[in-house]
mmCIF file of C-alpha atoms and ligand atoms in Angstrom:
data_model
loop_
_atom_site.group_PDB
_atom_site.id
_atom_site.type_symbol
_atom_site.label_atom_id
_atom_site.label_comp_id
_atom_site.label_asym_id
_atom_site.label_seq_id
_atom_site.Cartn_x
_atom_site.Cartn_y
_atom_site.Cartn_z
ATOM 1 C CA MET A 1 -9.601 23.751 11.043
ATOM 2 C CA LYS A 2 -7.174 21.182 12.588
ATOM 3 C CA ILE A 3 -7.015 17.660 10.467
ATOM 4 C CA ILE A 4 -4.673 14.756 11.933
ATOM 5 C CA SER A 5 -3.587 12.105 9.181
ATOM 6 C CA VAL A 6 -2.267 8.722 10.471
ATOM 7 C CA VAL A 7 0.253 6.708 8.966
ATOM 8 C CA GLY A 8 1.743 3.393 10.620
ATOM 9 C CA ALA A 9 2.661 1.150 7.937
ATOM 10 C CA ARG A 10 4.891 1.123 4.815
ATOM 11 C CA PRO A 11 1.677 1.243 2.392
ATOM 12 C CA ASN A 12 0.415 4.464 4.256
ATOM 13 C CA PHE A 13 3.186 6.707 3.538
ATOM 14 C CA MET A 14 3.008 7.048 -0.289
ATOM 15 C CA LYS A 15 -1.053 7.717 0.247
ATOM 16 C CA ILE A 16 -0.616 10.405 2.960
ATOM 17 C CA ALA A 17 2.273 12.216 1.057
ATOM 18 C CA PRO A 18 -0.320 13.898 -1.491
ATOM 19 C CA ILE A 19 -2.828 14.719 0.448
ATOM 20 C CA HIS A 20 -0.371 16.513 3.036
ATOM 21 C CA LYS A 21 1.288 18.404 0.074
ATOM 22 C CA GLU A 22 -2.509 19.234 -1.155
ATOM 23 C CA LEU A 23 -3.519 20.470 2.241
ATOM 24 C CA VAL A 24 -0.330 22.597 2.527
ATOM 25 C CA LYS A 25 -0.791 24.070 -0.930
ATOM 26 C CA GLN A 26 -4.641 25.161 -0.233
ATOM 27 C CA SER A 27 -3.602 26.192 3.089
ATOM 28 C CA ALA A 28 -1.240 28.515 1.380
ATOM 29 C CA ILE A 29 -3.441 29.552 -1.448
ATOM 30 C CA SER A 30 -6.156 30.923 0.924
ATOM 31 C CA GLY A 31 -3.996 32.345 3.365
ATOM 32 C CA GLN A 32 -5.899 29.970 6.031
ATOM 33 C CA HIS A 33 -3.357 29.956 8.931
ATOM 34 C CA SER A 34 -6.568 28.038 10.450
ATOM 35 C CA LEU A 35 -5.956 24.919 8.582
ATOM 36 C CA ARG A 36 -3.642 22.715 10.431
ATOM 37 C CA HIS A 37 -2.402 19.641 9.503
ATOM 38 C CA LEU A 38 -0.464 17.188 11.811
ATOM 39 C CA ILE A 39 0.675 13.989 10.635
ATOM 40 C CA CYS A 40 0.592 11.041 13.352
ATOM 41 C CA HIS A 41 2.779 7.988 12.847
ATOM 42 C CA THR A 42 1.741 4.853 15.008
ATOM 43 C CA GLY A 43 5.072 3.200 14.993
ATOM 44 C CA GLN A 44 3.371 0.063 13.458
ATOM 45 C CA HIS A 45 6.303 -0.144 11.243
ATOM 46 C CA TYR A 46 9.622 1.357 12.793
ATOM 47 C CA ASP A 47 12.595 -0.209 10.937
ATOM 48 C CA GLU A 48 14.816 2.492 9.101
ATOM 49 C CA LYS A 49 14.023 0.739 5.591
ATOM 50 C CA MET A 50 10.301 0.153 6.651
ATOM 51 C CA SER A 51 9.487 3.658 7.268
ATOM 52 C CA ARG A 52 11.972 6.430 7.640
ATOM 53 C CA ILE A 53 13.507 6.332 4.224
ATOM 54 C CA PHE A 54 9.983 6.880 2.860
ATOM 55 C CA PHE A 55 9.273 9.905 4.782
ATOM 56 C CA GLU A 56 13.024 11.286 2.831
ATOM 57 C CA ASP A 57 11.673 9.560 -0.439
ATOM 58 C CA LEU A 58 8.312 10.831 -0.549
ATOM 59 C CA GLU A 59 9.351 14.600 1.216
ATOM 60 C CA LEU A 60 7.113 14.311 3.804
ATOM 61 C CA PRO A 61 8.017 15.994 7.205
ATOM 62 C CA LYS A 62 8.893 14.324 10.382
ATOM 63 C CA PRO A 63 5.620 13.307 12.102
ATOM 64 C CA ASP A 64 4.319 16.189 14.580
ATOM 65 C CA ILE A 65 2.995 12.702 16.776
ATOM 66 C CA TYR A 66 4.682 9.535 17.054
ATOM 67 C CA LEU A 67 3.151 6.880 19.187
ATOM 68 C CA GLY A 68 5.661 4.145 19.142
ATOM 69 C CA ALA A 69 3.321 1.139 18.980
ATOM 70 C CA GLY A 70 5.564 -1.173 17.438
ATOM 71 C CA SER A 71 4.779 -4.970 16.814
ATOM 72 C CA GLY A 72 2.624 -7.539 18.286
ATOM 73 C CA SER A 73 0.166 -9.644 18.225
ATOM 74 C CA HIS A 74 -3.185 -7.910 16.394
ATOM 75 C CA ALA A 75 -5.098 -7.381 19.736
ATOM 76 C CA GLU A 76 -1.694 -5.918 21.292
ATOM 77 C CA GLN A 77 -0.625 -3.921 18.083
ATOM 78 C CA THR A 78 -4.073 -2.216 17.779
ATOM 79 C CA ALA A 79 -4.729 -1.812 21.549
ATOM 80 C CA LYS A 80 -1.240 -0.032 22.204
ATOM 81 C CA ILE A 81 -2.123 2.387 18.883
ATOM 82 C CA MET A 82 -5.587 2.952 20.431
ATOM 83 C CA VAL A 83 -4.464 3.640 24.370
ATOM 84 C CA GLU A 84 -1.790 6.204 22.719
ATOM 85 C CA PHE A 85 -3.778 7.739 19.827
ATOM 86 C CA GLU A 86 -6.712 8.652 22.426
ATOM 87 C CA LYS A 87 -4.348 10.692 24.299
ATOM 88 C CA VAL A 88 -3.529 12.517 21.346
ATOM 89 C CA LEU A 89 -7.108 12.979 20.034
ATOM 90 C CA LEU A 90 -8.254 14.326 23.975
ATOM 91 C CA THR A 91 -4.872 17.037 23.588
ATOM 92 C CA GLU A 92 -5.528 18.072 20.084
ATOM 93 C CA MET A 93 -9.310 17.640 19.470
ATOM 94 C CA PRO A 94 -9.285 17.834 15.468
ATOM 95 C CA ASP A 95 -12.100 18.188 13.346
ATOM 96 C CA LEU A 96 -11.136 15.418 11.156
ATOM 97 C CA VAL A 97 -8.942 12.345 11.218
ATOM 98 C CA ILE A 98 -7.787 11.024 7.852
ATOM 99 C CA VAL A 99 -6.983 7.120 7.814
ATOM 100 C CA VAL A 100 -5.910 5.503 4.752
ATOM 101 C CA GLY A 101 -5.765 1.552 3.467
ATOM 102 C CA ASP A 102 -6.710 -1.372 5.606
ATOM 103 C CA VAL A 103 -3.543 -1.924 8.211
ATOM 104 C CA ASN A 104 -4.182 -2.229 11.744
ATOM 105 C CA SER A 105 -3.306 1.636 12.585
ATOM 106 C CA THR A 106 -6.346 2.585 10.304
ATOM 107 C CA ILE A 107 -8.982 0.817 12.289
ATOM 108 C CA ALA A 108 -7.127 1.474 15.889
ATOM 109 C CA CYS A 109 -7.463 5.031 15.083
ATOM 110 C CA SER A 110 -10.904 5.046 13.348
ATOM 111 C CA LEU A 111 -12.127 3.437 16.626
ATOM 112 C CA VAL A 112 -10.877 5.800 18.735
ATOM 113 C CA ALA A 113 -11.805 8.900 16.864
ATOM 114 C CA ALA A 114 -15.342 7.376 16.228
ATOM 115 C CA LYS A 115 -15.786 7.196 20.043
ATOM 116 C CA LEU A 116 -14.831 10.651 20.830
ATOM 117 C CA GLY A 117 -17.136 11.797 18.101
ATOM 118 C CA ILE A 118 -14.653 13.459 15.442
ATOM 119 C CA LYS A 119 -15.206 13.003 12.078
ATOM 120 C CA ILE A 120 -13.080 10.169 10.016
ATOM 121 C CA ALA A 121 -12.111 10.288 6.349
ATOM 122 C CA HIS A 122 -11.198 6.955 4.968
ATOM 123 C CA VAL A 123 -9.062 6.697 1.934
ATOM 124 C CA GLU A 124 -9.064 3.904 -0.165
ATOM 125 C CA ALA A 125 -12.663 2.686 1.008
ATOM 126 C CA GLY A 126 -14.803 0.042 -0.403
ATOM 127 C CA LEU A 127 -12.080 -2.565 -1.630
ATOM 128 C CA ARG A 128 -13.409 -6.203 -0.542
ATOM 129 C CA SER A 129 -11.635 -9.311 -1.051
ATOM 130 C CA PHE A 130 -14.406 -11.285 0.623
ATOM 131 C CA ASP A 131 -11.935 -13.017 2.809
ATOM 132 C CA ARG A 132 -12.385 -12.502 6.425
ATOM 133 C CA THR A 133 -9.319 -14.836 7.135
ATOM 134 C CA MET A 134 -7.383 -11.785 6.135
ATOM 135 C CA PRO A 135 -6.569 -9.175 8.804
ATOM 136 C CA GLU A 136 -7.012 -6.299 6.221
ATOM 137 C CA GLU A 137 -10.611 -7.394 5.267
ATOM 138 C CA ILE A 138 -11.656 -7.150 8.952
ATOM 139 C CA ASN A 139 -9.833 -3.728 8.992
ATOM 140 C CA ARG A 140 -11.341 -2.300 5.819
ATOM 141 C CA LEU A 141 -15.147 -3.151 6.734
ATOM 142 C CA LEU A 142 -14.858 -2.327 10.230
ATOM 143 C CA THR A 143 -13.319 1.000 9.134
ATOM 144 C CA ASP A 144 -15.603 2.095 6.312
ATOM 145 C CA GLN A 145 -18.875 1.227 8.891
ATOM 146 C CA LEU A 146 -17.210 4.445 11.037
ATOM 147 C CA ALA A 147 -16.162 6.799 8.318
ATOM 148 C CA ASP A 148 -18.047 10.025 7.456
ATOM 149 C CA TYR A 149 -16.149 10.314 4.082
ATOM 150 C CA LEU A 150 -15.651 7.238 2.162
ATOM 151 C CA PHE A 151 -13.110 8.114 -0.767
ATOM 152 C CA VAL A 152 -13.314 5.314 -3.082
ATOM 153 C CA THR A 153 -10.521 4.124 -5.833
ATOM 154 C CA GLU A 154 -12.297 2.166 -8.246
ATOM 155 C CA LYS A 155 -15.906 1.563 -8.995
ATOM 156 C CA SER A 156 -16.053 -2.033 -7.244
ATOM 157 C CA GLY A 157 -15.680 0.026 -4.206
ATOM 158 C CA LEU A 158 -18.951 1.952 -4.795
ATOM 159 C CA ASP A 159 -20.637 -1.251 -5.395
ATOM 160 C CA ASN A 160 -19.424 -2.689 -2.055
ATOM 161 C CA LEU A 161 -20.281 0.235 -0.136
ATOM 162 C CA ARG A 162 -23.718 0.625 -1.462
ATOM 163 C CA ARG A 163 -24.373 -3.302 -0.963
ATOM 164 C CA GLU A 164 -23.382 -2.665 2.819
ATOM 165 C CA GLY A 165 -25.976 0.169 3.113
ATOM 166 C CA ILE A 166 -23.509 3.166 3.473
ATOM 167 C CA PRO A 167 -25.420 6.341 2.827
ATOM 168 C CA GLU A 168 -24.913 7.451 -0.515
ATOM 169 C CA GLU A 169 -23.798 11.071 0.651
ATOM 170 C CA LYS A 170 -20.731 10.070 2.399
ATOM 171 C CA ILE A 171 -19.206 7.925 -0.659
ATOM 172 C CA PHE A 172 -16.941 9.938 -3.018
ATOM 173 C CA PHE A 173 -15.467 8.144 -6.359
ATOM 174 C CA THR A 174 -11.914 10.238 -6.367
ATOM 175 C CA GLY A 175 -9.746 8.315 -7.692
ATOM 176 C CA ASN A 176 -6.361 6.614 -6.450
ATOM 177 C CA VAL A 177 -3.898 8.771 -4.233
ATOM 178 C CA MET A 178 -1.110 6.066 -4.367
ATOM 179 C CA ILE A 179 -1.120 6.925 -7.975
ATOM 180 C CA ASP A 180 -0.682 10.771 -7.167
ATOM 181 C CA SER A 181 2.552 9.652 -5.793
ATOM 182 C CA LEU A 182 3.705 7.572 -8.336
ATOM 183 C CA VAL A 183 2.977 10.097 -11.273
ATOM 184 C CA HIS A 184 4.639 13.017 -9.224
ATOM 185 C CA TYR A 185 7.538 10.826 -8.337
ATOM 186 C CA LEU A 186 8.415 8.914 -11.508
ATOM 187 C CA PRO A 187 10.834 11.451 -13.036
ATOM 188 C CA LYS A 188 12.944 11.006 -9.673
ATOM 189 C CA ALA A 189 12.676 7.264 -10.160
ATOM 190 C CA ASP A 190 13.815 7.638 -13.793
ATOM 191 C CA LYS A 191 17.050 8.814 -12.302
ATOM 192 C CA SER A 192 17.538 6.183 -9.766
ATOM 193 C CA ASN A 193 20.553 3.711 -10.856
ATOM 194 C CA ILE A 194 19.020 0.810 -8.676
ATOM 195 C CA THR A 195 18.791 -1.536 -11.447
ATOM 196 C CA GLU A 196 22.709 -0.958 -12.512
ATOM 197 C CA TYR A 197 23.452 -1.442 -8.984
ATOM 198 C CA PHE A 198 21.892 -4.951 -8.648
ATOM 199 C CA GLY A 199 23.469 -5.405 -12.524
ATOM 200 C CA LEU A 200 19.975 -5.498 -13.902
ATOM 201 C CA SER A 201 18.773 -4.847 -17.529
ATOM 202 C CA PRO A 202 15.283 -3.184 -17.901
ATOM 203 C CA LEU A 203 12.671 -5.460 -18.923
ATOM 204 C CA ASP A 204 14.827 -8.484 -18.609
ATOM 205 C CA PHE A 205 14.117 -9.175 -14.862
ATOM 206 C CA VAL A 206 11.785 -10.549 -12.555
ATOM 207 C CA LEU A 207 10.485 -8.374 -9.300
ATOM 208 C CA VAL A 208 9.337 -10.029 -6.142
ATOM 209 C CA THR A 209 7.795 -9.003 -2.990
ATOM 210 C CA LEU A 210 5.934 -11.401 -0.863
ATOM 211 C CA HIS A 211 4.720 -10.996 2.882
ATOM 212 C CA ARG A 212 1.301 -11.829 3.463
ATOM 213 C CA PRO A 213 0.933 -14.313 6.449
ATOM 214 C CA SER A 214 -0.805 -16.956 4.232
ATOM 215 C CA ASN A 215 2.293 -17.208 1.791
ATOM 216 C CA VAL A 216 5.169 -16.767 4.178
ATOM 217 C CA ASP A 217 4.324 -17.615 7.776
ATOM 218 C CA SER A 218 4.955 -21.116 7.309
ATOM 219 C CA PRO A 219 8.965 -22.224 7.113
ATOM 220 C CA ASP A 220 7.528 -24.822 4.353
ATOM 221 C CA ASN A 221 6.310 -22.580 2.186
ATOM 222 C CA VAL A 222 8.895 -20.130 2.211
ATOM 223 C CA GLY A 223 11.150 -23.092 1.056
ATOM 224 C CA LYS A 224 8.866 -23.873 -1.540
ATOM 225 C CA ILE A 225 8.663 -20.166 -2.696
ATOM 226 C CA ILE A 226 12.387 -20.102 -2.648
ATOM 227 C CA SER A 227 12.937 -22.997 -4.814
ATOM 228 C CA LEU A 228 10.374 -21.733 -7.314
ATOM 229 C CA LEU A 229 12.124 -18.358 -7.578
ATOM 230 C CA ASN A 230 15.693 -20.372 -7.757
ATOM 231 C CA SER A 231 13.826 -22.058 -10.907
ATOM 232 C CA LEU A 232 12.866 -18.823 -12.397
ATOM 233 C CA ALA A 233 16.393 -17.498 -11.780
ATOM 234 C CA GLU A 234 17.413 -20.198 -14.570
ATOM 235 C CA LYS A 235 15.619 -17.875 -17.334
ATOM 236 C CA ARG A 236 15.819 -14.240 -16.044
ATOM 237 C CA LYS A 237 17.559 -12.689 -12.846
ATOM 238 C CA VAL A 238 15.455 -12.203 -10.132
ATOM 239 C CA LEU A 239 15.327 -9.563 -7.526
ATOM 240 C CA PHE A 240 13.401 -10.112 -4.128
ATOM 241 C CA PRO A 241 13.535 -7.211 -1.466
ATOM 242 C CA VAL A 242 12.292 -9.411 1.555
ATOM 243 C CA HIS A 243 9.903 -7.923 4.017
ATOM 244 C CA PRO A 244 10.703 -8.526 7.737
ATOM 245 C CA ARG A 245 8.075 -10.760 8.330
ATOM 246 C CA THR A 246 9.203 -12.880 5.465
ATOM 247 C CA LYS A 247 12.880 -12.783 6.466
ATOM 248 C CA LYS A 248 12.465 -14.485 9.733
ATOM 249 C CA ASN A 249 11.452 -17.645 8.229
ATOM 250 C CA ILE A 250 13.992 -17.633 5.235
ATOM 251 C CA ASP A 251 16.468 -16.972 8.223
ATOM 252 C CA LYS A 252 15.187 -20.346 9.910
ATOM 253 C CA LEU A 253 15.734 -22.538 6.777
ATOM 254 C CA ASN A 254 19.201 -23.573 5.419
ATOM 255 C CA LEU A 255 18.309 -22.714 1.711
ATOM 256 C CA THR A 256 20.599 -23.051 -1.235
ATOM 257 C CA ILE A 257 20.018 -19.903 -3.301
ATOM 258 C CA ASN A 258 20.535 -19.626 -7.057
ATOM 259 C CA PRO A 259 23.337 -16.920 -7.489
ATOM 260 C CA ASP A 260 20.816 -14.953 -9.917
ATOM 261 C CA LEU A 261 18.464 -15.071 -7.240
ATOM 262 C CA ILE A 262 19.247 -11.904 -5.629
ATOM 263 C CA LEU A 263 17.690 -11.501 -2.158
ATOM 264 C CA THR A 264 18.257 -7.903 -0.497
ATOM 265 C CA GLU A 265 16.607 -5.664 2.144
ATOM 266 C CA PRO A 266 13.378 -3.880 1.819
ATOM 267 C CA LEU A 267 14.030 -0.704 -0.582
ATOM 268 C CA GLY A 268 13.036 2.996 -0.538
ATOM 269 C CA TYR A 269 9.693 4.253 -2.333
ATOM 270 C CA ILE A 270 11.907 5.671 -5.508
ATOM 271 C CA ASP A 271 14.320 3.076 -5.808
ATOM 272 C CA PHE A 272 11.142 0.436 -5.825
ATOM 273 C CA LEU A 273 9.352 2.443 -8.195
ATOM 274 C CA SER A 274 12.313 2.413 -10.409
ATOM 275 C CA LEU A 275 12.590 -1.289 -10.404
ATOM 276 C CA THR A 276 8.690 -1.627 -10.883
ATOM 277 C CA LYS A 277 8.744 0.238 -13.863
ATOM 278 C CA ASN A 278 11.825 -1.577 -15.641
ATOM 279 C CA ALA A 279 10.705 -5.178 -14.697
ATOM 280 C CA GLU A 280 9.317 -7.577 -17.174
ATOM 281 C CA LEU A 281 7.310 -9.057 -14.544
ATOM 282 C CA ILE A 282 6.211 -8.853 -10.942
ATOM 283 C CA ILE A 283 5.360 -11.344 -8.632
ATOM 284 C CA THR A 284 3.784 -10.224 -5.501
ATOM 285 C CA ASP A 285 0.993 -10.438 -2.924
ATOM 286 C CA SER A 286 0.789 -6.686 -2.200
ATOM 287 C CA GLY A 287 -2.252 -4.742 -2.313
ATOM 288 C CA GLY A 288 -0.477 -1.557 -4.085
ATOM 289 C CA ILE A 289 1.753 -3.292 -6.233
ATOM 290 C CA GLN A 290 -1.114 -4.813 -8.355
ATOM 291 C CA GLU A 291 -2.212 -1.201 -8.915
ATOM 292 C CA GLU A 292 1.244 0.443 -9.537
ATOM 293 C CA SER A 293 2.073 -2.402 -12.247
ATOM 294 C CA THR A 294 -1.425 -1.860 -13.882
ATOM 295 C CA TYR A 295 -0.850 2.035 -14.195
ATOM 296 C CA LEU A 296 2.679 1.364 -15.508
ATOM 297 C CA GLY A 297 1.695 -1.540 -17.710
ATOM 298 C CA ILE A 298 3.983 -3.853 -16.270
ATOM 299 C CA GLN A 299 2.952 -7.756 -16.073
ATOM 300 C CA CYS A 300 1.880 -8.930 -12.488
ATOM 301 C CA ILE A 301 1.112 -12.183 -10.938
ATOM 302 C CA THR A 302 -0.552 -12.109 -7.895
ATOM 303 C CA VAL A 303 -0.149 -14.835 -5.533
ATOM 304 C CA ARG A 304 -3.315 -14.691 -3.666
ATOM 305 C CA ASP A 305 -6.690 -16.468 -4.251
ATOM 306 C CA ASN A 306 -8.817 -13.471 -4.297
ATOM 307 C CA THR A 307 -8.171 -9.346 -4.653
ATOM 308 C CA GLU A 308 -9.376 -6.577 -3.197
ATOM 309 C CA ARG A 309 -8.483 -4.724 -6.585
ATOM 310 C CA PRO A 310 -10.184 -6.466 -9.315
ATOM 311 C CA VAL A 311 -9.938 -3.548 -11.705
ATOM 312 C CA THR A 312 -6.355 -4.593 -11.882
ATOM 313 C CA VAL A 313 -7.473 -7.952 -13.274
ATOM 314 C CA GLU A 314 -10.427 -6.656 -15.497
ATOM 315 C CA ILE A 315 -8.698 -4.153 -17.218
ATOM 316 C CA GLY A 316 -5.006 -3.925 -16.059
ATOM 317 C CA THR A 317 -1.714 -6.346 -16.144
ATOM 318 C CA ASN A 318 -2.645 -8.146 -13.389
ATOM 319 C CA ARG A 319 -3.222 -11.994 -13.212
ATOM 320 C CA LEU A 320 -4.648 -13.610 -9.905
ATOM 321 C CA ALA A 321 -2.529 -16.947 -9.916
ATOM 322 C CA GLY A 322 -3.918 -18.199 -6.617
ATOM 323 C CA THR A 323 -1.332 -19.679 -3.858
ATOM 324 C CA ASN A 324 -0.791 -22.862 -5.721
ATOM 325 C CA LEU A 325 3.093 -22.332 -6.771
ATOM 326 C CA ALA A 326 2.939 -24.750 -9.667
ATOM 327 C CA GLN A 327 0.245 -22.114 -11.414
ATOM 328 C CA VAL A 328 2.498 -19.110 -10.343
ATOM 329 C CA GLU A 329 5.260 -20.871 -12.218
ATOM 330 C CA LEU A 330 2.822 -21.462 -15.458
ATOM 331 C CA GLU A 331 1.892 -18.211 -15.357
ATOM 332 C CA ALA A 332 4.951 -16.821 -15.014
ATOM 333 C CA MET A 333 6.598 -18.695 -17.678
ATOM 334 C CA ASP A 334 3.861 -17.815 -19.878
ATOM 335 C CA VAL A 335 4.700 -14.115 -19.555
ATOM 336 C CA LEU A 336 8.424 -14.823 -19.984
ATOM 337 C CA ASN A 337 7.445 -16.343 -23.124
ATOM 338 C CA GLY A 338 5.927 -13.351 -24.252
ATOM 339 C CA ARG A 339 2.329 -13.468 -23.610
ATOM 340 C CA ALA A 340 1.621 -9.912 -22.031
ATOM 341 C CA LYS A 341 -1.712 -8.536 -21.012
ATOM 342 C CA LYS A 342 -2.747 -5.302 -22.360
ATOM 343 C CA ARG A 343 -4.193 -2.963 -20.023
ATOM 344 C CA LYS A 344 -6.400 0.219 -19.841
ATOM 345 C CA ILE A 345 -5.491 2.841 -17.104
ATOM 346 C CA PRO A 346 -8.520 2.585 -14.652
ATOM 347 C CA GLU A 347 -10.869 5.558 -14.189
ATOM 348 C CA LEU A 348 -9.695 8.826 -12.271
ATOM 349 C CA TRP A 349 -6.263 7.142 -11.804
ATOM 350 C CA ASP A 350 -4.584 10.351 -13.102
ATOM 351 C CA GLY A 351 -2.718 11.905 -10.866
ATOM 352 C CA HIS A 352 -5.225 14.178 -9.121
ATOM 353 C CA ALA A 353 -7.113 12.234 -6.584
ATOM 354 C CA ALA A 354 -5.357 14.183 -3.507
ATOM 355 C CA GLU A 355 -6.668 17.502 -5.094
ATOM 356 C CA ARG A 356 -10.413 16.031 -5.297
ATOM 357 C CA ILE A 357 -10.196 14.488 -1.837
ATOM 358 C CA VAL A 358 -8.933 17.818 -0.231
ATOM 359 C CA GLU A 359 -11.727 19.916 -2.108
ATOM 360 C CA ILE A 360 -14.289 17.679 -0.758
ATOM 361 C CA ILE A 361 -12.947 18.026 2.844
ATOM 362 C CA LEU A 362 -12.432 21.521 2.828
ATOM 363 C CA LYS A 363 -15.946 22.441 0.982
ATOM 364 C CA ASP A 364 -17.916 20.676 3.534
ATOM 365 C CA LYS A 365 -15.820 22.367 6.642
ATOM 366 C CA GLY A 366 -16.729 25.594 4.868
HETATM 367 C C1 LIG B 401 1.348 -4.748 7.998
HETATM 368 C C2 LIG B 401 -0.134 -4.612 7.237
HETATM 369 C C3 LIG B 401 -0.475 -5.088 5.927
HETATM 370 C C4 LIG B 401 0.495 -4.443 4.708
HETATM 371 C C5 LIG B 401 2.115 -4.279 5.283
HETATM 372 C C6 LIG B 401 3.077 -3.785 4.447
HETATM 373 C C7 LIG B 401 -1.652 -5.060 9.113
HETATM 374 C C8 LIG B 401 -2.667 -6.133 9.346
HETATM 375 N N1 LIG B 401 -0.904 -5.504 8.128
HETATM 376 O O1 LIG B 401 1.780 -6.205 7.717
HETATM 377 O O2 LIG B 401 -1.648 -4.885 5.380
HETATM 378 O O3 LIG B 401 0.586 -4.761 3.518
HETATM 379 O O4 LIG B 401 2.113 -4.093 6.559
HETATM 380 O O5 LIG B 401 4.211 -3.932 4.893
HETATM 381 O O6 LIG B 401 -1.814 -4.205 9.524
HETATM 382 N N2 LIG B 401 8.632 -5.856 11.259
HETATM 383 C C9 LIG B 401 9.696 -5.580 11.590
HETATM 384 N N3 LIG B 401 10.205 -4.202 11.321
HETATM 385 C C10 LIG B 401 9.127 -3.090 11.009
HETATM 386 C C11 LIG B 401 7.744 -3.769 10.861
HETATM 387 C C12 LIG B 401 7.504 -5.112 11.013
HETATM 388 O O7 LIG B 401 10.688 -6.268 11.802
HETATM 389 O O8 LIG B 401 9.411 -2.358 10.498
HETATM 390 C C13 LIG B 401 8.128 -7.362 11.702
HETATM 391 C C14 LIG B 401 7.392 -7.308 13.207
HETATM 392 O O9 LIG B 401 8.016 -7.680 14.069
HETATM 393 C C15 LIG B 401 6.417 -8.476 12.847
HETATM 394 C C16 LIG B 401 6.297 -8.512 11.324
HETATM 395 O O10 LIG B 401 7.438 -7.715 10.908
HETATM 396 O O11 LIG B 401 6.902 -9.697 13.484
HETATM 397 C C17 LIG B 401 5.112 -8.124 10.371
HETATM 398 O O12 LIG B 401 4.647 -6.764 10.770
HETATM 399 P P1 LIG B 401 3.156 -6.058 11.208
HETATM 400 O O13 LIG B 401 3.315 -4.699 11.029
HETATM 401 O O14 LIG B 401 2.613 -7.059 12.282
HETATM 402 O O15 LIG B 401 2.588 -6.492 9.627
HETATM 403 P P2 LIG B 401 2.944 -6.808 8.195
HETATM 404 O O16 LIG B 401 3.176 -8.177 7.834
HETATM 405 O O17 LIG B 401 4.154 -5.643 7.996
#
């Protein structure tokens, strides 16, 4: 059996890593030399700090195939990936393509596989923000229509897929592979000295990541975000690893930065995990960080009007503050004044999702 897993953008790497490890393990246990797993990197993210450092941190082998797609408009990026991935599939003719998450690489590779009649497994299926102005929502909806195996991380995903008419036999509630990586690498993250490096004390700083086009594509809004962070830096040290999309707009403005607001480059997986675990509060618009903070019981404010991960708000530490920055500041002060949300860990976020996924894939293929 030949499987190709697709990675393209930063949030994909920690989702494929546990699946890769489990496939290697199963292939060794069963002595199945006939099981081959290839990793295809589309090159959607290409910077050292957005890509290569994750392969090292997550002990992933060098990708077997690199498409070098790079940046561009949505159409350009998706099209470049499709053209290159079609050549790969025609040469390799795998039995299954595994895609994860909701980035442009996910839908691009799914479309190509579906038209060549190659089966698709979508890991992290069924999440919905119900906001079609988000490119990720379009990618999620379409990928789920094409997939043959839909592996779901939280119960809302099951409801969404059933409502959309996806046949029951394609849907599997397997848990969260991103939490598999978190559980596996937490001991390593505990040895990181990144908090000391930035002069931060555990549970006494605010960690920020913001990269959604709706928050950072207007220089005016980026200016307002920095002024909010300047004001929070009066109360706590604030660390903001800046995504390239966000940096482009920060660089355009001549901003005054509070010395206790530290702007830095994007960080690797292990160091960022250590910071997540040690933060008093996280302010983010990322999808994955809402889940990681819930698992770790760290307070999280999400700067979005909706979330496709409602379990993190319902039983987790996540608060949906909306994109009104005055409201974000109010919620932040609430947390810094000691009003913390308690959390339960969502069902099947136990570090074993990849095992369940691989078992289903291999059983079906017999
Ligand atoms: C993509 C995903 C988003 C995910 C995010 C995580 C889509 C539609 N969006 O958004 O779901 O949350 O990744 O990071 O797939 N750039 C660099 N270096 C890089 C990568 C990007 O400079 O290594 C620049 C690009 O030139 C571009 C901008 O950052 O101008 C955005 O990159 P892009 O891949 O289009 O989308 P993201 O905003 O990163």
